[in-house]
mmCIF file of C-alpha atoms and ligand atoms in Angstrom:
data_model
loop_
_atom_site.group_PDB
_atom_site.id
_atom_site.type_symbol
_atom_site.label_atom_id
_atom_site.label_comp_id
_atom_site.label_asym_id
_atom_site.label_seq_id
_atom_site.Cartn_x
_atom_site.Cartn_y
_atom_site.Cartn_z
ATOM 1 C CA UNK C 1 74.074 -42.383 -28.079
ATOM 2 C CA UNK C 2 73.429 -40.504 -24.481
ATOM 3 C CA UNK C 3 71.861 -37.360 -24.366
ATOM 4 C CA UNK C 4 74.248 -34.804 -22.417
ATOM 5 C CA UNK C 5 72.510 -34.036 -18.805
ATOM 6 C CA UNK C 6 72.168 -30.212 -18.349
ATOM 7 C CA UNK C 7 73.482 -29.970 -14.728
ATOM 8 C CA UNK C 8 69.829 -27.089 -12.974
ATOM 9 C CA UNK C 9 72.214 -27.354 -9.419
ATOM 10 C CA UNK C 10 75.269 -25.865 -10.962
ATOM 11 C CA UNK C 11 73.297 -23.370 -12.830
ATOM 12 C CA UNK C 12 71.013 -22.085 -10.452
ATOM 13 C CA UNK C 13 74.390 -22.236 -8.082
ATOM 14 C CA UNK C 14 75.651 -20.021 -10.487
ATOM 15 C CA UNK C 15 72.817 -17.347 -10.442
ATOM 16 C CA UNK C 16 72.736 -17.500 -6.487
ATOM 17 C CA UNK C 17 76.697 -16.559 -6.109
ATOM 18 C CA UNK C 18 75.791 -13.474 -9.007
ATOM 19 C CA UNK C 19 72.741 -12.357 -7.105
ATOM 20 C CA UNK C 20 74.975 -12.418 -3.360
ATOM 21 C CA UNK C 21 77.565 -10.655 -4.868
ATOM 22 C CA UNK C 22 75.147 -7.909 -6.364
ATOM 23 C CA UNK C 23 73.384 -7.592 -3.172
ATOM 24 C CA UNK C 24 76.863 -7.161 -1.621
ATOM 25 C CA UNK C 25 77.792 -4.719 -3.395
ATOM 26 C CA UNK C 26 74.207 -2.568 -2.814
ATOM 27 C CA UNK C 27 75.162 -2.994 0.814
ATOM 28 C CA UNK C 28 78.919 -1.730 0.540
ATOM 29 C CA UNK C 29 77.716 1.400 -1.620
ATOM 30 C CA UNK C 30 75.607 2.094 1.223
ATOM 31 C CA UNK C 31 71.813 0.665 0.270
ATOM 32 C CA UNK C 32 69.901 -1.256 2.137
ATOM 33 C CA UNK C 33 68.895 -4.923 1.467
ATOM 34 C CA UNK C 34 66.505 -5.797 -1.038
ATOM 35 C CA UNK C 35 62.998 -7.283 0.803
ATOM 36 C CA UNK C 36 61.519 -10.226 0.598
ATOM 37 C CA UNK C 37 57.886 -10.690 2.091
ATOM 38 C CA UNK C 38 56.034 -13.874 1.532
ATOM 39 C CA UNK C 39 52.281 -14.324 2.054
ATOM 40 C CA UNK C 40 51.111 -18.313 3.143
ATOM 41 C CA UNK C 41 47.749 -18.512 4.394
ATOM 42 C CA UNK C 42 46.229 -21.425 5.569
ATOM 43 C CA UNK C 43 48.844 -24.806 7.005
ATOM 44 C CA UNK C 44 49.519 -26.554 3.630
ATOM 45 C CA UNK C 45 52.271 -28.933 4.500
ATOM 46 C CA UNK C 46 53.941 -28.213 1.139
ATOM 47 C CA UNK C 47 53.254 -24.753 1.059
ATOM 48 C CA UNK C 48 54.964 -24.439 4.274
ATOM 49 C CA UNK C 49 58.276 -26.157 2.917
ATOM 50 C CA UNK C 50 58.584 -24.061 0.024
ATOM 51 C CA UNK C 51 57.943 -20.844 1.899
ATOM 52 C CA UNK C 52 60.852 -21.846 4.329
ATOM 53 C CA UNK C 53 62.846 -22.833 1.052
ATOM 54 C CA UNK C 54 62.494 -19.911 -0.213
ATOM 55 C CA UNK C 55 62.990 -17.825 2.910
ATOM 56 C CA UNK C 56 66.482 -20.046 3.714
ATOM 57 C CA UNK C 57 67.888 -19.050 0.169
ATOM 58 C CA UNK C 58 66.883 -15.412 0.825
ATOM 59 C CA UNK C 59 68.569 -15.201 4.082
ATOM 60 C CA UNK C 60 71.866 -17.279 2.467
ATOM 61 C CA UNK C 61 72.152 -14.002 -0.413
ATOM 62 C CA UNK C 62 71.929 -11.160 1.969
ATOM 63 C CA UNK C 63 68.123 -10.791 0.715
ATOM 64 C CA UNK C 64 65.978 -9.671 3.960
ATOM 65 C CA UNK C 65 62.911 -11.684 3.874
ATOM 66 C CA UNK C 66 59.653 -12.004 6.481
ATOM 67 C CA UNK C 67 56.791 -14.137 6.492
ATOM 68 C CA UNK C 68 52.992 -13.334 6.740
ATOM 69 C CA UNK C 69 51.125 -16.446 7.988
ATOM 70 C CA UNK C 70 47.492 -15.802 7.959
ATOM 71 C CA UNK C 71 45.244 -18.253 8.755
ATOM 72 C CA UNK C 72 42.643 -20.395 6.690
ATOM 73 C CA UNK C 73 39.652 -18.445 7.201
ATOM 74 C CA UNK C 74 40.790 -15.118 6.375
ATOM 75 C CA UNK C 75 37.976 -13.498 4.041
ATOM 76 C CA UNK C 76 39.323 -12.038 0.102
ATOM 77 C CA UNK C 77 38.649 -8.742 1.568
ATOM 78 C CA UNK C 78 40.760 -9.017 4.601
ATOM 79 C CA UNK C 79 43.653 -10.588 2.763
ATOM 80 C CA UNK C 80 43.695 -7.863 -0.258
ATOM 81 C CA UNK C 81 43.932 -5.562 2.944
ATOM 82 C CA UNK C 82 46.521 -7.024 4.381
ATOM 83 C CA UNK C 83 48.236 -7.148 0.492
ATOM 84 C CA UNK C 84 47.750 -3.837 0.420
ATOM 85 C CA UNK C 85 49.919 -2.704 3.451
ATOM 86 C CA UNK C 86 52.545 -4.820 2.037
ATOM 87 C CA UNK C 87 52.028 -2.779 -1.510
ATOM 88 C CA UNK C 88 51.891 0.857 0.294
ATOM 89 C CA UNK C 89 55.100 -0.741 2.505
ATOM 90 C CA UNK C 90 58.571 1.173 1.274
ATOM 91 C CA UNK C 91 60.398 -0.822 2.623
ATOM 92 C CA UNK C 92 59.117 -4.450 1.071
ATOM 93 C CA UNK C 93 60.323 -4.625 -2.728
ATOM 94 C CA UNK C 94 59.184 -8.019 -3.639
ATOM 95 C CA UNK C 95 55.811 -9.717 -2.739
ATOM 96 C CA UNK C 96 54.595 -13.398 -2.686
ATOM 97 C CA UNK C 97 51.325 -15.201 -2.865
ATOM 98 C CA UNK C 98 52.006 -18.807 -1.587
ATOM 99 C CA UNK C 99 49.420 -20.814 -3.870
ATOM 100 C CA UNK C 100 47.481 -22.642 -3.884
ATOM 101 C CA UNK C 101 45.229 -20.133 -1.553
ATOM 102 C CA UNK C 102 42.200 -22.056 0.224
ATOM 103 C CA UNK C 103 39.318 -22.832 -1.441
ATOM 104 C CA UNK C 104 36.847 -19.939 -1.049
ATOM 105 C CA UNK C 105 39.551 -17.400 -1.534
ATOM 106 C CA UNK C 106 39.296 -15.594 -4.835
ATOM 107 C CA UNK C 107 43.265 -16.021 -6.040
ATOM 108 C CA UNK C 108 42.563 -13.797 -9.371
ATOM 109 C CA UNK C 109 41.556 -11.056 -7.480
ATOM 110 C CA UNK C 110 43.880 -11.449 -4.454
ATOM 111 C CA UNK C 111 47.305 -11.758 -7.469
ATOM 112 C CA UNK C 112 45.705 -8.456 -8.949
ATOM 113 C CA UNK C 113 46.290 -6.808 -5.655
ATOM 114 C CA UNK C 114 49.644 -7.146 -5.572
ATOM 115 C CA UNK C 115 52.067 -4.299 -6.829
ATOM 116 C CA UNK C 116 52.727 -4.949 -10.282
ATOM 117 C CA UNK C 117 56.376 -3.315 -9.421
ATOM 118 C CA UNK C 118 56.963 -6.094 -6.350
ATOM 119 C CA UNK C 119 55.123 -8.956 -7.980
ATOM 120 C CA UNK C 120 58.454 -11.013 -7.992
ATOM 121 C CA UNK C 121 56.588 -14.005 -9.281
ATOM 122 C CA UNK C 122 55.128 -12.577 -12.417
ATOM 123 C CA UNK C 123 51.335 -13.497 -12.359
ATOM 124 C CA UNK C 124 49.801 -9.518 -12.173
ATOM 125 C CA UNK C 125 47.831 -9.329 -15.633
ATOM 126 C CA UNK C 126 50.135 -6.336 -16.023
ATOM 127 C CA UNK C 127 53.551 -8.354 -15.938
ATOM 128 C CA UNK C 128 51.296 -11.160 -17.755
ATOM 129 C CA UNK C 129 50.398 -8.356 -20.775
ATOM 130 C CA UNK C 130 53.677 -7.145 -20.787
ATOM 131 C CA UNK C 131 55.627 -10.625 -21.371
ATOM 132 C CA UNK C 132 53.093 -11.606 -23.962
ATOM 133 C CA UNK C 133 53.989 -8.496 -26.192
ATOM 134 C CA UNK C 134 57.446 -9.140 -25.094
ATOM 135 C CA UNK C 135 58.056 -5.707 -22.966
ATOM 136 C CA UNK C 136 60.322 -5.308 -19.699
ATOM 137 C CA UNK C 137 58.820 -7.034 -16.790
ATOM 138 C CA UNK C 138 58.947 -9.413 -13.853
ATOM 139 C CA UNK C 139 58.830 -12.661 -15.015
ATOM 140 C CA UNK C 140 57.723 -16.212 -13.880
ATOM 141 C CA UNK C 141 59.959 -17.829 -11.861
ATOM 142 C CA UNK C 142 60.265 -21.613 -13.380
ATOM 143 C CA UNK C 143 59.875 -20.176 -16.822
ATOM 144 C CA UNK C 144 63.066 -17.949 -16.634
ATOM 145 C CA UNK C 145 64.805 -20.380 -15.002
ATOM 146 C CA UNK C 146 63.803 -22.590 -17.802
ATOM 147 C CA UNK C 147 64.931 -20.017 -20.535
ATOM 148 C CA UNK C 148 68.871 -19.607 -18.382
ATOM 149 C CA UNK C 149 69.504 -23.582 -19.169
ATOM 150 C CA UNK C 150 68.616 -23.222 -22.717
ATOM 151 C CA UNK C 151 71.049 -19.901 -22.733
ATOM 152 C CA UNK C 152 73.969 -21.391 -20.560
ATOM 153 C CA UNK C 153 73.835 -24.732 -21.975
ATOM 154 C CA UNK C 154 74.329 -23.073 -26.157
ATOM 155 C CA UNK C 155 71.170 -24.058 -26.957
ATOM 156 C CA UNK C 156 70.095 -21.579 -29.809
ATOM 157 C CA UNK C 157 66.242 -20.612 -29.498
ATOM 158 C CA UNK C 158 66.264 -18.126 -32.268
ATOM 159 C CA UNK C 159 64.558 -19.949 -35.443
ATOM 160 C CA UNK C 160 64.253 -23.095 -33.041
ATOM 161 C CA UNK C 161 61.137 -25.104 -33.338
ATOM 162 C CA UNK C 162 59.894 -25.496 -29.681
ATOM 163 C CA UNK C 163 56.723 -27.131 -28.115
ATOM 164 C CA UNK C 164 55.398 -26.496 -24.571
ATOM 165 C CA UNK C 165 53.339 -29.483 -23.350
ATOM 166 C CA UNK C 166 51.189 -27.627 -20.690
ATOM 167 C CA UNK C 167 49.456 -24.270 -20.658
ATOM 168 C CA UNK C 168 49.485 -22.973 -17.043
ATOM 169 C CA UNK C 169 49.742 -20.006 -15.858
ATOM 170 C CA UNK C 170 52.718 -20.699 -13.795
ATOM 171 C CA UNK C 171 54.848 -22.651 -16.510
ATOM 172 C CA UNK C 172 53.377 -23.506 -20.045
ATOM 173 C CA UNK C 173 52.016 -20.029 -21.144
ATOM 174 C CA UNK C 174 54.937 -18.164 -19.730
ATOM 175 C CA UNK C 175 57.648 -20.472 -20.670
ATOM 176 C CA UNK C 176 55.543 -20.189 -24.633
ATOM 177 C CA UNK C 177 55.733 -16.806 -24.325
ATOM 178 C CA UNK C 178 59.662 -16.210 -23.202
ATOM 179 C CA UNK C 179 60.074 -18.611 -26.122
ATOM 180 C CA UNK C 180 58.470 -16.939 -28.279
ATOM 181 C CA UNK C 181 60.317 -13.551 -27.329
ATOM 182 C CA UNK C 182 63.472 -15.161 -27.873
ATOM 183 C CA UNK C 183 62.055 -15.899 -31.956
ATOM 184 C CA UNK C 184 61.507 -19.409 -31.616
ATOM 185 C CA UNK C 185 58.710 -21.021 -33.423
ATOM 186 C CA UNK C 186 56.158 -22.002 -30.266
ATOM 187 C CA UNK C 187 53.612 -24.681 -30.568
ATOM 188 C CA UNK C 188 51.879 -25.106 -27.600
ATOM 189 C CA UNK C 189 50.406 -28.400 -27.145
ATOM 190 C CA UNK C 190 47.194 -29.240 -23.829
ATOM 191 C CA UNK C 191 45.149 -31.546 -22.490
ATOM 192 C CA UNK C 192 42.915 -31.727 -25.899
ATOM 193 C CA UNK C 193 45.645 -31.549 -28.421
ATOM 194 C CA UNK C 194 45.123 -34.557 -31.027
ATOM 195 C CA UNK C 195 48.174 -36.739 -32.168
ATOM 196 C CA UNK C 196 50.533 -34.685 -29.391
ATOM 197 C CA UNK C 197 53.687 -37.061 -30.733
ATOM 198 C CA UNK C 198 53.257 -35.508 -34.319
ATOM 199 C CA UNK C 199 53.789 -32.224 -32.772
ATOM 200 C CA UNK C 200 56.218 -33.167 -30.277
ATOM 201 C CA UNK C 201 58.520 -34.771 -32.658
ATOM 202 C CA UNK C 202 58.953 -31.842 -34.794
ATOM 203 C CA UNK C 203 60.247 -29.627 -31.608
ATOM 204 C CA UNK C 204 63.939 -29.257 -31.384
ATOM 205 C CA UNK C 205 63.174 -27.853 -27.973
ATOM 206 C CA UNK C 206 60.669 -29.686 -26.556
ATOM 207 C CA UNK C 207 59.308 -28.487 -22.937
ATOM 208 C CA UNK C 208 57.654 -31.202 -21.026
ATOM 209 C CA UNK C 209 55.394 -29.507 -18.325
ATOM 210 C CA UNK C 210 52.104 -31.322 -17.295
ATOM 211 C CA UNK C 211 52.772 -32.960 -14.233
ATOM 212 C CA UNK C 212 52.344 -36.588 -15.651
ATOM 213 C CA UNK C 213 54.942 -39.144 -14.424
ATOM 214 C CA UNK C 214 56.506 -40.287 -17.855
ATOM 215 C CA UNK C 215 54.392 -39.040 -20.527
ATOM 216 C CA UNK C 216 56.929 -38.402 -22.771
ATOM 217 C CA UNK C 217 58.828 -41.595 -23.826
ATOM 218 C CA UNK C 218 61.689 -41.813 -26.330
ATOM 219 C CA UNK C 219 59.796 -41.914 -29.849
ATOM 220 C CA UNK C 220 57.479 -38.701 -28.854
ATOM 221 C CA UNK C 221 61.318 -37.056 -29.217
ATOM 222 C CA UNK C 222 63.089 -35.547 -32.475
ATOM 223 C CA UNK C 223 66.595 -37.166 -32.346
ATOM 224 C CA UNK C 224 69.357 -34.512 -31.282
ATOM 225 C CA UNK C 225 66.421 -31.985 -29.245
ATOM 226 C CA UNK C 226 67.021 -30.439 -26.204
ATOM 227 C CA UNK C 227 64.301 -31.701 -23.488
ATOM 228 C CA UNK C 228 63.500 -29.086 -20.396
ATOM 229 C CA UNK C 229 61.561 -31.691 -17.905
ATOM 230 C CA UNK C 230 59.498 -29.608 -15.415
ATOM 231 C CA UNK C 231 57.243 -32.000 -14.062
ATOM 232 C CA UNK C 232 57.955 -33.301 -10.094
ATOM 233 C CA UNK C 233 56.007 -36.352 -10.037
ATOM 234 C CA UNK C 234 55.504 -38.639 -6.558
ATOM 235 C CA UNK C 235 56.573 -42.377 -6.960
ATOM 236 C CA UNK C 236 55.859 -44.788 -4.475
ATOM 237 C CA UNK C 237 55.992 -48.209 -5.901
ATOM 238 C CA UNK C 238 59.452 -49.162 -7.054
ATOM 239 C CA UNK C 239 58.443 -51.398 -9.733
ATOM 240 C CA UNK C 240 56.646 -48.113 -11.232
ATOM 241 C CA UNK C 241 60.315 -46.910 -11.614
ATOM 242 C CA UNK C 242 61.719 -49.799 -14.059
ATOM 243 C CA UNK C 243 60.513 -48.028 -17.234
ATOM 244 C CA UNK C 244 62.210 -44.806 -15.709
ATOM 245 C CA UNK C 245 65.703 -46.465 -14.289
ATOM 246 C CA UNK C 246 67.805 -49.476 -15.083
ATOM 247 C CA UNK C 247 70.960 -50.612 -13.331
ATOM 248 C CA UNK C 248 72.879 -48.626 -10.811
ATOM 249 C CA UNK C 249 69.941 -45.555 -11.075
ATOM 250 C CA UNK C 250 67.333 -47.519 -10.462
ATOM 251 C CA UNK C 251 68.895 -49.588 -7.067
ATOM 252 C CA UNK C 252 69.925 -45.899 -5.932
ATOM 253 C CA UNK C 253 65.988 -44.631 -6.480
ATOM 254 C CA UNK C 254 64.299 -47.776 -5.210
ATOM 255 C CA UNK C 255 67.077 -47.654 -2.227
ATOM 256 C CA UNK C 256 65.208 -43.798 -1.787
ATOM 257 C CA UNK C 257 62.154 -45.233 -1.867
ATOM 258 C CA UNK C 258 62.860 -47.665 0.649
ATOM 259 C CA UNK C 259 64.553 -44.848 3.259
ATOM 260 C CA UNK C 260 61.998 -42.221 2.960
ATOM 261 C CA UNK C 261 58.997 -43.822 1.159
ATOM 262 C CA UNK C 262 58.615 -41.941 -1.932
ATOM 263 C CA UNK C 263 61.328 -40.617 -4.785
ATOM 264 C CA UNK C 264 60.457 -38.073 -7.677
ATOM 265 C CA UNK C 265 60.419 -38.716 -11.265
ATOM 266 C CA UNK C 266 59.581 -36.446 -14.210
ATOM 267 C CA UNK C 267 56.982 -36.002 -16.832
ATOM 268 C CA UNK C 268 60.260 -37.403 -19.504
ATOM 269 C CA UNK C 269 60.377 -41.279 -19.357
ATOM 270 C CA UNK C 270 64.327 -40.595 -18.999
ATOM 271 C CA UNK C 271 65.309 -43.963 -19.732
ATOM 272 C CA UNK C 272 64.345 -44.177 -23.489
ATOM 273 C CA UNK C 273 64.696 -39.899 -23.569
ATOM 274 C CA UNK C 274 68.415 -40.599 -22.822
ATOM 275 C CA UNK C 275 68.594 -42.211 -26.273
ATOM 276 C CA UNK C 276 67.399 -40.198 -28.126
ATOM 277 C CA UNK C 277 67.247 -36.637 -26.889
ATOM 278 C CA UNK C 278 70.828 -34.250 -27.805
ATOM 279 C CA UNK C 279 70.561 -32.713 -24.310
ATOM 280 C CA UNK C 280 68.080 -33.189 -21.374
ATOM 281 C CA UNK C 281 67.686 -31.881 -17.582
ATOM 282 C CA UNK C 282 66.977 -34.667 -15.201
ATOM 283 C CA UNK C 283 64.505 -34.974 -11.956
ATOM 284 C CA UNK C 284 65.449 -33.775 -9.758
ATOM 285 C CA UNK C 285 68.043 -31.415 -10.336
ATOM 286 C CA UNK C 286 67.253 -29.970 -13.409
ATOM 287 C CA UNK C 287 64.767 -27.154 -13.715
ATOM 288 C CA UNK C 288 63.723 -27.237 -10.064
ATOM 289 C CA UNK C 289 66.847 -25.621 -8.433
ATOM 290 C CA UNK C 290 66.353 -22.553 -10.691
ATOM 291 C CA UNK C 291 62.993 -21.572 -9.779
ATOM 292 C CA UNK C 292 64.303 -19.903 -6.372
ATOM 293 C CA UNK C 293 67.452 -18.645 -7.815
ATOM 294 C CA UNK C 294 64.922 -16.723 -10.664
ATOM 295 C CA UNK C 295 63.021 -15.572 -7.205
ATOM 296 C CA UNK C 296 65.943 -14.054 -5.840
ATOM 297 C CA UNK C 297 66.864 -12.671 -8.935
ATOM 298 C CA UNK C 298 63.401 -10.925 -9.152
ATOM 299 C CA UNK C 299 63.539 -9.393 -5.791
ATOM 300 C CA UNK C 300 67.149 -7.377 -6.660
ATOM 301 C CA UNK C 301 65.615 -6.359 -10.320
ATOM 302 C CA UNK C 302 62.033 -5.183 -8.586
ATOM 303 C CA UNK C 303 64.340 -3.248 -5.713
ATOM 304 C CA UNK C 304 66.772 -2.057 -8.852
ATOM 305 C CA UNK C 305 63.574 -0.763 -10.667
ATOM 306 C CA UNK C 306 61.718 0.719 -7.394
ATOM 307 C CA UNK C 307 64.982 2.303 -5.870
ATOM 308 C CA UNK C 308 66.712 3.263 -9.149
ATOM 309 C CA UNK C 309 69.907 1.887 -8.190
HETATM 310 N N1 LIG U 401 60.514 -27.564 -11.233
HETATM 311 C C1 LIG U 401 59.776 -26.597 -10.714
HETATM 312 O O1 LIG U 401 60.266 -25.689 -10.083
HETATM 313 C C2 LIG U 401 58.321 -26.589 -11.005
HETATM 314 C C3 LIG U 401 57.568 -25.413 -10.906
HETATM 315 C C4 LIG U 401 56.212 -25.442 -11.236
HETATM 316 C C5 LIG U 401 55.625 -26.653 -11.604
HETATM 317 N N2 LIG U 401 56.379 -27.782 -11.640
HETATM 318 C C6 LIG U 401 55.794 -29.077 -12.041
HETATM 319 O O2 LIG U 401 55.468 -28.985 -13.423
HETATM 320 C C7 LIG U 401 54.319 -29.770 -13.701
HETATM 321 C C8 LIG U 401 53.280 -28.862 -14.354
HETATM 322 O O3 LIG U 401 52.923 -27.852 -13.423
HETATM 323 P P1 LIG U 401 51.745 -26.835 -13.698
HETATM 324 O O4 LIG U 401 51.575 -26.020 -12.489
HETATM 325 O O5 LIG U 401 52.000 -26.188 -15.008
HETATM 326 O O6 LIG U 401 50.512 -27.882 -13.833
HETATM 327 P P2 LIG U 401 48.973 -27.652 -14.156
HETATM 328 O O7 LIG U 401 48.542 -26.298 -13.776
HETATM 329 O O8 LIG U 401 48.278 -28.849 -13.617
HETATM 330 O O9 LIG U 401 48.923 -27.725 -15.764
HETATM 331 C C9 LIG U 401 49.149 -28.921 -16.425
HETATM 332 C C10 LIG U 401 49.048 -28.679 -17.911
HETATM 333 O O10 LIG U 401 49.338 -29.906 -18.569
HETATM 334 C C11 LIG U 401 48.333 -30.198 -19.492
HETATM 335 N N3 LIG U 401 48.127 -31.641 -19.563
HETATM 336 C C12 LIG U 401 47.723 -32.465 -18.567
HETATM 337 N N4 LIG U 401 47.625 -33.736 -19.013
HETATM 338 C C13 LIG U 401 47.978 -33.694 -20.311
HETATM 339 C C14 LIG U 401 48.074 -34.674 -21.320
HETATM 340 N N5 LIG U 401 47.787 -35.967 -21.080
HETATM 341 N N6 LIG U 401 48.462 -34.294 -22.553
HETATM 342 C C15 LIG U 401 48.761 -32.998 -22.822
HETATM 343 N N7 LIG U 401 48.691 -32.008 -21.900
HETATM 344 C C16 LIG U 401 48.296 -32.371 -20.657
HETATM 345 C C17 LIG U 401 47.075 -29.510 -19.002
HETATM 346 O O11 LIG U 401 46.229 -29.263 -20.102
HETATM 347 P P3 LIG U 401 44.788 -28.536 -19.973
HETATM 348 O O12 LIG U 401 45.118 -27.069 -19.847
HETATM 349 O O13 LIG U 401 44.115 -28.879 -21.244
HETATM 350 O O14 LIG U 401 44.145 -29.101 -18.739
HETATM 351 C C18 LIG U 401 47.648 -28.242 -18.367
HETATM 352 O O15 LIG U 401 47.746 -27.204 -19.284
HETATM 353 C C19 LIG U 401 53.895 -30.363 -12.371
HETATM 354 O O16 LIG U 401 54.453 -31.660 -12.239
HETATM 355 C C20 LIG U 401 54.509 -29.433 -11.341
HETATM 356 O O17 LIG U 401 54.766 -30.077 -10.100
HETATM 357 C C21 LIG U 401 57.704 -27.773 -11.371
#
């Protein structure tokens, strides 16, 4: 048996067109366009990539977006300045933190500067309180991009057993949490959790999101579960990618390899996954093309909520 492969591209296609055509219409009754602004200090290579990812798929919806580029040495106190004018700004309704900031930066502090109204990716303690007692807010990117698969695929969460591998602040607590809202039964599962394939093979949702290339393998996996992969892990050797690959798959990711020196793999061993899981996203291509979709969506619902329109 084959697991069926949750398609992330056509969903997170899907959310792109609705959030276009709802900024459209804003602009034809006569709004403005929701605001983007995005914060990257410093000249992280990949920090740099995303930013312009995210700033492409902005300008693609009708979503205005700018850039602040700061550089490495700014001081906390000159960057929660600088946050500040963005917060005060009426015309900016969604803010962004590029992390990781540089070392010596206090990121705690600088994320509680942000407006909780424009903090599009959902890490002010406010919007962090308010998902964990399951109240309106703006919500993590990945994890509600995570939570639209389970939805548009059928997958029922209510009275589903569901374990998070991972308890960051980005994915595993938020993704627990949305869960968890949504009435399924959470177990959230670390670093220094003993006998993680007991717990894992209870899960008939089972969220794999620790950034380890293959950690979960086939027999960590209740038969029939759904399995979210979030983890974007770096391969370089192509004999690292047998266990992952056979056949046509793995000529095609070796043949990537090859051309640009690296290919990307999960934290899901997907080879003996594919036996045994009922549904599964793959890397790439799964959850990663929903994170900026989520963004977008963000930036219309904190513009919605700040403009009442
Ligand atoms: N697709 C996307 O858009 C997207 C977005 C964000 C992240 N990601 C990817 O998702 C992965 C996780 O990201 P993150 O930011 O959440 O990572 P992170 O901050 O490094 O957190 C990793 C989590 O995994 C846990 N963990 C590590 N090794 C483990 C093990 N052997 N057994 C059980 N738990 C273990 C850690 O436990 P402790 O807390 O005990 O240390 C930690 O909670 C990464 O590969 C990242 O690149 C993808």
């Amino acid at each position: 048996m084959s697991a069926t492969i949750l398609d992330g591209k056509k969903i997170g296609e899907e959310i792109r067109l609705a959030v276009a055509a709802e900024v459209q219409g804003l602009l034809s009754s006569g709004y403005r366009a929701p605001k983007l602004v995005a914060v990257l200090v410093g000249e992280n290579p990949a920090s740099e990539v995303y930013v312009r990812s995210k700033t492409k798929t902005a300008a693609a919806l009708g979503v205005d977006s700018a850039t602040l580029r700061l550089p490495s040495t700014i001081s906390t106190a000159d960057l929660l300045e600088e946050i500040r004018q963005l917060d005060a700004d009426e015309g900016v309704d969604g803010i962004l933190v590029q992390l990781p900031l540089p070392s010596g930066i206090d990121t705690d502090r600088v994320l509680e500067e942000v407006d909780v109204a424009k903090d599009v990716d959902g890490f002010h303690p406010v919007n962090v309180g308010r998902l964990a007692l399951g109240q309106p807010c703006l919500t993590p990117c990945t994890p509600a991009g995570i939570i639209e698969i389970l939805v548009r695929s059928g997958v029922q969460i209510a009275g589903a057993r569901a374990c998070v591998i991972g308890r960051s602040r980005t994915v595993g607590r938020p993704v627990a949490a949305l869960l968890l809202n949504r009435h399924a039964t959470v177990t959230v599962c670390h670093s220094k959790t003993h006998e993680i394939s007991s717990v894992t093979r209870e899960a008939d949702i089972l969220v794999a999101a620790m950034g380890r290339a293959g950690f979960v393998k086939g027999e960590m996996i209740r038969a029939g579960a759904t399995v979210i992969d979030v983890g974007i892990n770096e391969v370089r050797d192509g004999r690292e990618l047998e266990r992952f690959y056979e056949g046509e798959e793995l000529e095609r990711k070796r043949g990537v390899i090859e051309q640009t020196g690296r290919t990307l793999v999960g934290d899901v061993e997907w080879r003996s996954a594919l036996c045994v899981a009922g549904k599964i996203t793959p890397v790439p291509g799964g959850v990663g093309p929903l994170t900026i979709a989520m963004l977008m969506r963000n930036v219309v619902d904190a513009y919605r909520r700040r403009c009442r329109v």
